PDB file of C-alpha atoms and ligand atoms in Angstrom:
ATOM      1  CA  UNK A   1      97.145  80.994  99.611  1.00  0.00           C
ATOM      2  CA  UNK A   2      97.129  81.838  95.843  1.00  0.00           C
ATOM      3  CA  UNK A   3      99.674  84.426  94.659  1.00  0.00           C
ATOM      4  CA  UNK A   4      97.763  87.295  93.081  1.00  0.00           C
ATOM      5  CA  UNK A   5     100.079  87.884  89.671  1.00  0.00           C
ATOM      6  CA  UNK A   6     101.429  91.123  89.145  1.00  0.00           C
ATOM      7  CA  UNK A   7     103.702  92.173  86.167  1.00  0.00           C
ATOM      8  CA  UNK A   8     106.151  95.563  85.943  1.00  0.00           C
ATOM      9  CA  UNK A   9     105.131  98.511  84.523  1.00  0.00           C
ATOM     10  CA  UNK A  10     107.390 101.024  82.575  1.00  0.00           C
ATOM     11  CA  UNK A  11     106.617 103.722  84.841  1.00  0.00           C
ATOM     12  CA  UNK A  12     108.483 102.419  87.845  1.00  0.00           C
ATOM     13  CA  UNK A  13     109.959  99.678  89.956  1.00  0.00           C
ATOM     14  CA  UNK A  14     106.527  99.192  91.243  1.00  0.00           C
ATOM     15  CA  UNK A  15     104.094  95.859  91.261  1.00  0.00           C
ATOM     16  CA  UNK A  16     101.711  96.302  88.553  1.00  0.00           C
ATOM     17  CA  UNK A  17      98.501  94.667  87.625  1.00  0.00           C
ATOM     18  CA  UNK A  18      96.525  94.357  84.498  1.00  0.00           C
ATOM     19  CA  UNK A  19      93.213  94.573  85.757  1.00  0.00           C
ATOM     20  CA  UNK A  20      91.134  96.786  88.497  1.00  0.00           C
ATOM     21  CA  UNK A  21      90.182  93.565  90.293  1.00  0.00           C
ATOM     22  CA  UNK A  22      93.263  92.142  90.229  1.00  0.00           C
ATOM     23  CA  UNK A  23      94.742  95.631  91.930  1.00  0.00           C
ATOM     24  CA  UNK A  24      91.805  95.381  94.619  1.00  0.00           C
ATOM     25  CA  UNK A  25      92.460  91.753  96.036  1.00  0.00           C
ATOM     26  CA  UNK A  26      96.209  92.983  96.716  1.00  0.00           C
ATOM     27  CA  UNK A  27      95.142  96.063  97.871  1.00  0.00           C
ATOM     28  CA  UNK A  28      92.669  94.560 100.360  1.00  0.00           C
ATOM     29  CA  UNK A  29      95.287  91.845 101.335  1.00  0.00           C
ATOM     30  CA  UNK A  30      97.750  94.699 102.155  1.00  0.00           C
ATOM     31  CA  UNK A  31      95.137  96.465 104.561  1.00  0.00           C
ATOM     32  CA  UNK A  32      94.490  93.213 106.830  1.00  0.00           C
ATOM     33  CA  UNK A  33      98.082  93.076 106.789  1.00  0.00           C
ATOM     34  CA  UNK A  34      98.196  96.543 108.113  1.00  0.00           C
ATOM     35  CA  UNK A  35      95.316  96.729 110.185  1.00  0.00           C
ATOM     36  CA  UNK A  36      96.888  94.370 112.350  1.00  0.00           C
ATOM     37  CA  UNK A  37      99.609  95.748 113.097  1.00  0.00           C
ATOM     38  CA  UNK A  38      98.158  98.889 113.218  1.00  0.00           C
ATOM     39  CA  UNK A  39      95.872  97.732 116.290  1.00  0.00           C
ATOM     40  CA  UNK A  40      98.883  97.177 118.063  1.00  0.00           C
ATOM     41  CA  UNK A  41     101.535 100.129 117.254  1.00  0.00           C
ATOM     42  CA  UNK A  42      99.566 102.324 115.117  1.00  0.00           C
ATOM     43  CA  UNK A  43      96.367 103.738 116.034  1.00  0.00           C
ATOM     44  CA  UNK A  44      97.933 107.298 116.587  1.00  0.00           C
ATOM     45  CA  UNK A  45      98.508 107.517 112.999  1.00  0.00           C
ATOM     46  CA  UNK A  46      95.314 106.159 111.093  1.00  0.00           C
ATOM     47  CA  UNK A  47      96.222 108.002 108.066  1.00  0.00           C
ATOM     48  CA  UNK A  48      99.262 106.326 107.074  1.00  0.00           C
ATOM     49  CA  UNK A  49      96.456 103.283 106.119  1.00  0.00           C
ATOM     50  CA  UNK A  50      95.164 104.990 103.601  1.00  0.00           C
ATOM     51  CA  UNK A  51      95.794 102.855 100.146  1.00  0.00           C
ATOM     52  CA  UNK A  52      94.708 103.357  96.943  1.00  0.00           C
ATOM     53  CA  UNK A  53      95.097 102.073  93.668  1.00  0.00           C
ATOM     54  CA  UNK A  54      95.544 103.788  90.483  1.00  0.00           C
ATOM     55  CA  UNK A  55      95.822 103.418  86.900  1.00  0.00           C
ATOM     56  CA  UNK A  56      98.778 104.915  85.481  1.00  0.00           C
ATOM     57  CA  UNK A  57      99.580 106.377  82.399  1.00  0.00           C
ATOM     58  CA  UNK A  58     100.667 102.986  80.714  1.00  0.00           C
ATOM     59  CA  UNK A  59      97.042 101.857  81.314  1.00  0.00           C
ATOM     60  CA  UNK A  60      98.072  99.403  84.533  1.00  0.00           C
ATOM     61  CA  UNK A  61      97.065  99.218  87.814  1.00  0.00           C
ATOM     62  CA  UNK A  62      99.415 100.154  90.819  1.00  0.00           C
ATOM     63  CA  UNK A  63      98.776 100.384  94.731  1.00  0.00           C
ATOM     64  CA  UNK A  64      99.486 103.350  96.389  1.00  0.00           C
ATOM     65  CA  UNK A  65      99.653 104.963 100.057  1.00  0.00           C
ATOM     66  CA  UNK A  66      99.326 108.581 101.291  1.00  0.00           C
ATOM     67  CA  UNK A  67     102.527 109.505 100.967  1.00  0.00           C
ATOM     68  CA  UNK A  68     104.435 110.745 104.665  1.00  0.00           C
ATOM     69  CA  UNK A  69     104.789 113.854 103.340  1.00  0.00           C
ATOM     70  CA  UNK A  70     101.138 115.221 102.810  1.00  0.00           C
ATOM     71  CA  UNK A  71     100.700 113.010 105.688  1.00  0.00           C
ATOM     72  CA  UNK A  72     102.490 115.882 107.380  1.00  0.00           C
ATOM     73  CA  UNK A  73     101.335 118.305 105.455  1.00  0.00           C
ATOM     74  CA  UNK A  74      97.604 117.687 106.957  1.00  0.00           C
ATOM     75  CA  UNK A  75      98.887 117.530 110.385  1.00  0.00           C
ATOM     76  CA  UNK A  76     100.404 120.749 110.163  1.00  0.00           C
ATOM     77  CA  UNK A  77      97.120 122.131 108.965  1.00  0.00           C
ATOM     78  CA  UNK A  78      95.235 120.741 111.618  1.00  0.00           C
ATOM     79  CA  UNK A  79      97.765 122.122 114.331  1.00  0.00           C
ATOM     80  CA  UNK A  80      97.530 125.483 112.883  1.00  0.00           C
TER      81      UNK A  80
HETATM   82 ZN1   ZN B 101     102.620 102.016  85.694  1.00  0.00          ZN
END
């Protein structure tokens, strides 16, 4: 399978990618990745697959998740 190339970015440690499609291929990659495992060990916490991607301020592309904290955040709200 072909590598999708990703560079550094100067806002953090994390991959970066020049382009929007570029960000999308290794953001959909990362999913089937997830969503497999997550049919096995994770279906209690369908959240934690949400990924996005973002441009940052340096103008590249970056993937994200929701982060476990507003993860929580939400839960607590819904428990309320
Ligand atoms: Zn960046």
């Amino acid at each position: 399978m072909k590598t999708v190339e990703f560079h550094t970015c100067e806002c953090s440690e994390k991959r970066a990618f020049a382009d929007r499609r570029s960000a999308e291929k290794a953001l959909g990659r990362a999913q089937a990745k997830r969503d497999r495992q997550a049919q096995r060990w994770e279906n209690r916490h369908p959240m934690n697959r949400e990924n996005r991607i973002y441009q940052c301020d340096y103008g590249m592309w970056h993937l994200t998740k929701q982060s476990r904290r507003s993860y929580e955040e939400g839960a607590a709200r819904l428990a309320a």
